[in-house]
PDB file of C-alpha atoms in Angstrom:
ATOM      1  CA  UNK I   1      -3.815  16.642  -6.721  1.00 86.00           C
ATOM      2  CA  UNK I   2      -6.496  18.371  -8.712  1.00 88.00           C
ATOM      3  CA  UNK I   3      -6.949  15.211 -10.774  1.00 91.00           C
ATOM      4  CA  UNK I   4      -7.262  13.088  -7.639  1.00 91.00           C
ATOM      5  CA  UNK I   5      -9.875  15.462  -6.222  1.00 91.00           C
ATOM      6  CA  UNK I   6     -11.782  15.394  -9.527  1.00 93.00           C
ATOM      7  CA  UNK I   7     -11.674  11.580  -9.554  1.00 91.00           C
ATOM      8  CA  UNK I   8     -13.051  11.509  -6.018  1.00 90.00           C
ATOM      9  CA  UNK I   9     -15.856  13.939  -6.924  1.00 93.00           C
ATOM     10  CA  UNK I  10     -16.968  12.266 -10.144  1.00 93.00           C
ATOM     11  CA  UNK I  11     -15.733   8.670 -10.068  1.00 88.00           C
ATOM     12  CA  UNK I  12     -17.406   5.533  -8.798  1.00 89.00           C
ATOM     13  CA  UNK I  13     -16.258   3.946  -5.551  1.00 87.00           C
ATOM     14  CA  UNK I  14     -14.466   1.180  -7.454  1.00 86.00           C
ATOM     15  CA  UNK I  15     -12.600   3.654  -9.673  1.00 87.00           C
ATOM     16  CA  UNK I  16     -11.664   5.839  -6.699  1.00 85.00           C
ATOM     17  CA  UNK I  17     -10.149   2.956  -4.763  1.00 84.00           C
ATOM     18  CA  UNK I  18      -8.484   1.439  -7.822  1.00 86.00           C
ATOM     19  CA  UNK I  19      -6.758   4.613  -9.008  1.00 86.00           C
ATOM     20  CA  UNK I  20      -6.304   6.659  -5.842  1.00 86.00           C
ATOM     21  CA  UNK I  21      -4.823   3.828  -3.788  1.00 84.00           C
ATOM     22  CA  UNK I  22      -1.924   3.747  -6.245  1.00 84.00           C
ATOM     23  CA  UNK I  23      -0.966   7.164  -4.881  1.00 87.00           C
ATOM     24  CA  UNK I  24      -0.429   5.688  -1.403  1.00 83.00           C
ATOM     25  CA  UNK I  25       3.149   5.062  -2.583  1.00 85.00           C
ATOM     26  CA  UNK I  26       3.723   8.771  -3.298  1.00 85.00           C
ATOM     27  CA  UNK I  27       5.525  10.523  -0.434  1.00 87.00           C
ATOM     28  CA  UNK I  28       6.162  13.877  -2.102  1.00 92.00           C
ATOM     29  CA  UNK I  29       5.393  16.984  -0.097  1.00 94.00           C
ATOM     30  CA  UNK I  30       2.654  19.423  -1.077  1.00 92.00           C
ATOM     31  CA  UNK I  31       1.444  22.706   0.409  1.00 94.00           C
ATOM     32  CA  UNK I  32      -2.045  22.770   1.863  1.00 89.00           C
ATOM     33  CA  UNK I  33      -3.910  25.815   3.150  1.00 88.00           C
ATOM     34  CA  UNK I  34      -5.617  25.116   6.468  1.00 86.00           C
ATOM     35  CA  UNK I  35      -8.802  26.739   7.799  1.00 85.00           C
ATOM     36  CA  UNK I  36      -6.831  29.609   9.367  1.00 90.00           C
ATOM     37  CA  UNK I  37      -5.403  30.566   5.978  1.00 90.00           C
ATOM     38  CA  UNK I  38      -1.931  29.340   6.870  1.00 94.00           C
ATOM     39  CA  UNK I  39       0.008  27.048   4.590  1.00 94.00           C
ATOM     40  CA  UNK I  40       1.332  23.759   5.902  1.00 94.00           C
ATOM     41  CA  UNK I  41       3.283  20.922   4.358  1.00 94.00           C
ATOM     42  CA  UNK I  42       1.682  17.535   3.950  1.00 92.00           C
ATOM     43  CA  UNK I  43       2.500  14.431   1.961  1.00 92.00           C
ATOM     44  CA  UNK I  44       0.518  13.241  -1.042  1.00 91.00           C
ATOM     45  CA  UNK I  45      -0.293  10.031   0.824  1.00 90.00           C
ATOM     46  CA  UNK I  46      -1.959  12.087   3.596  1.00 91.00           C
ATOM     47  CA  UNK I  47      -4.045  13.998   1.052  1.00 92.00           C
ATOM     48  CA  UNK I  48      -5.158  10.781  -0.647  1.00 91.00           C
ATOM     49  CA  UNK I  49      -6.065   9.292   2.727  1.00 90.00           C
ATOM     50  CA  UNK I  50      -8.223  12.351   3.433  1.00 90.00           C
ATOM     51  CA  UNK I  51      -9.874  12.010   0.021  1.00 91.00           C
ATOM     52  CA  UNK I  52     -10.775   8.390   0.660  1.00 89.00           C
ATOM     53  CA  UNK I  53     -11.834   8.670   4.306  1.00 89.00           C
ATOM     54  CA  UNK I  54     -13.058  12.215   5.015  1.00 90.00           C
ATOM     55  CA  UNK I  55     -16.438  13.751   4.306  1.00 91.00           C
ATOM     56  CA  UNK I  56     -14.956  17.166   3.507  1.00 91.00           C
ATOM     57  CA  UNK I  57     -11.675  18.057   1.771  1.00 89.00           C
ATOM     58  CA  UNK I  58     -10.568  21.547   0.690  1.00 87.00           C
ATOM     59  CA  UNK I  59     -13.886  22.874   2.038  1.00 87.00           C
ATOM     60  CA  UNK I  60     -15.773  20.685  -0.459  1.00 91.00           C
ATOM     61  CA  UNK I  61     -18.314  18.171   0.789  1.00 93.00           C
ATOM     62  CA  UNK I  62     -17.510  14.916  -0.979  1.00 92.00           C
ATOM     63  CA  UNK I  63     -20.107  12.414  -2.183  1.00 92.00           C
ATOM     64  CA  UNK I  64     -20.610   9.297  -0.084  1.00 91.00           C
ATOM     65  CA  UNK I  65     -18.093   6.560  -0.865  1.00 88.00           C
ATOM     66  CA  UNK I  66     -18.794   2.896  -0.215  1.00 84.00           C
ATOM     67  CA  UNK I  67     -16.292   1.310   2.185  1.00 84.00           C
ATOM     68  CA  UNK I  68     -13.417  -0.625   0.656  1.00 74.00           C
ATOM     69  CA  UNK I  69     -14.012  -3.784   2.684  1.00 75.00           C
ATOM     70  CA  UNK I  70     -17.626  -3.974   1.471  1.00 76.00           C
ATOM     71  CA  UNK I  71     -16.482  -3.861  -2.156  1.00 80.00           C
ATOM     72  CA  UNK I  72     -13.897  -6.549  -1.390  1.00 75.00           C
ATOM     73  CA  UNK I  73     -16.545  -8.798   0.182  1.00 74.00           C
ATOM     74  CA  UNK I  74     -18.761  -8.343  -2.883  1.00 74.00           C
ATOM     75  CA  UNK I  75     -15.703  -9.268  -5.017  1.00 75.00           C
ATOM     76  CA  UNK I  76     -15.989  -6.032  -6.993  1.00 70.00           C
ATOM     77  CA  UNK I  77     -12.549  -4.950  -5.832  1.00 69.00           C
ATOM     78  CA  UNK I  78      -9.380  -6.946  -5.259  1.00 76.00           C
ATOM     79  CA  UNK I  79      -8.194  -7.044  -1.640  1.00 71.00           C
ATOM     80  CA  UNK I  80      -5.866  -4.177  -0.867  1.00 66.00           C
ATOM     81  CA  UNK I  81      -2.306  -5.179  -0.039  1.00 60.00           C
ATOM     82  CA  UNK I  82      -0.118  -2.454   1.354  1.00 58.00           C
ATOM     83  CA  UNK I  83       3.437  -2.085   0.131  1.00 59.00           C
ATOM     84  CA  UNK I  84       4.592  -2.609   3.709  1.00 58.00           C
ATOM     85  CA  UNK I  85       2.932  -6.040   3.740  1.00 62.00           C
ATOM     86  CA  UNK I  86       4.532  -6.878   0.393  1.00 64.00           C
ATOM     87  CA  UNK I  87       7.954  -5.823   1.683  1.00 64.00           C
ATOM     88  CA  UNK I  88       7.493  -7.883   4.860  1.00 67.00           C
ATOM     89  CA  UNK I  89       6.507 -10.928   2.779  1.00 72.00           C
ATOM     90  CA  UNK I  90       9.606 -10.470   0.608  1.00 74.00           C
ATOM     91  CA  UNK I  91      11.835 -10.231   3.689  1.00 73.00           C
ATOM     92  CA  UNK I  92      10.264 -13.330   5.243  1.00 77.00           C
ATOM     93  CA  UNK I  93      10.595 -15.357   2.050  1.00 78.00           C
ATOM     94  CA  UNK I  94      14.246 -14.340   1.622  1.00 76.00           C
ATOM     95  CA  UNK I  95      14.950 -15.251   5.275  1.00 74.00           C
ATOM     96  CA  UNK I  96      13.311 -18.653   4.763  1.00 74.00           C
ATOM     97  CA  UNK I  97      15.427 -19.247   1.656  1.00 74.00           C
ATOM     98  CA  UNK I  98      18.584 -18.350   3.579  1.00 73.00           C
ATOM     99  CA  UNK I  99      17.629 -20.750   6.391  1.00 72.00           C
ATOM    100  CA  UNK I 100      17.058 -23.556   3.874  1.00 72.00           C
ATOM    101  CA  UNK I 101      20.430 -22.853   2.257  1.00 68.00           C
ATOM    102  CA  UNK I 102      22.132 -22.973   5.660  1.00 70.00           C
ATOM    103  CA  UNK I 103      20.442 -26.293   6.466  1.00 69.00           C
ATOM    104  CA  UNK I 104      21.630 -27.760   3.184  1.00 67.00           C
ATOM    105  CA  UNK I 105      25.184 -26.624   3.893  1.00 68.00           C
ATOM    106  CA  UNK I 106      25.137 -28.164   7.376  1.00 66.00           C
ATOM    107  CA  UNK I 107      23.898 -31.577   6.238  1.00 58.00           C
ATOM    108  CA  UNK I 108      26.878 -33.982   6.342  1.00 58.00           C
ATOM    109  CA  UNK I 109      27.642 -35.871   3.213  1.00 57.00           C
ATOM    110  CA  UNK I 110      26.434 -39.457   3.006  1.00 58.00           C
ATOM    111  CA  UNK I 111      29.714 -40.639   1.511  1.00 56.00           C
ATOM    112  CA  UNK I 112      31.508 -42.218   4.504  1.00 55.00           C
ATOM    113  CA  UNK I 113      34.050 -44.232   2.553  1.00 59.00           C
ATOM    114  CA  UNK I 114      37.603 -43.923   3.645  1.00 58.00           C
ATOM    115  CA  UNK I 115      40.049 -42.966   1.057  1.00 57.00           C
ATOM    116  CA  UNK I 116      43.409 -44.633   0.831  1.00 57.00           C
ATOM    117  CA  UNK I 117      46.287 -42.989  -0.878  1.00 56.00           C
TER     118      UNK I 117
END
């Protein structure tokens, strides 16, 4: 997490989004000390979200970060696709393939000749 915080403090907006968004798939738990001095559990994905969207993390004021959608519009950054969207697309494509297979199985054969034995 120290490396992610360092990247956010020193990196450009493009680098921050490119490298830190990869950690959105990390659901490990980490301990975080809140403002009251108590420790609480949080996930890495929550910490990364705070790094990318908050002005202050770990009592450090972060430098201004250009919004992701503005970088995407300027074509400096590829559009972000969440893993949930990718999974949903995979499920939909597999369902469509299954439907096509079922349609092919239901189509009667065109061979209507009678067989004589």
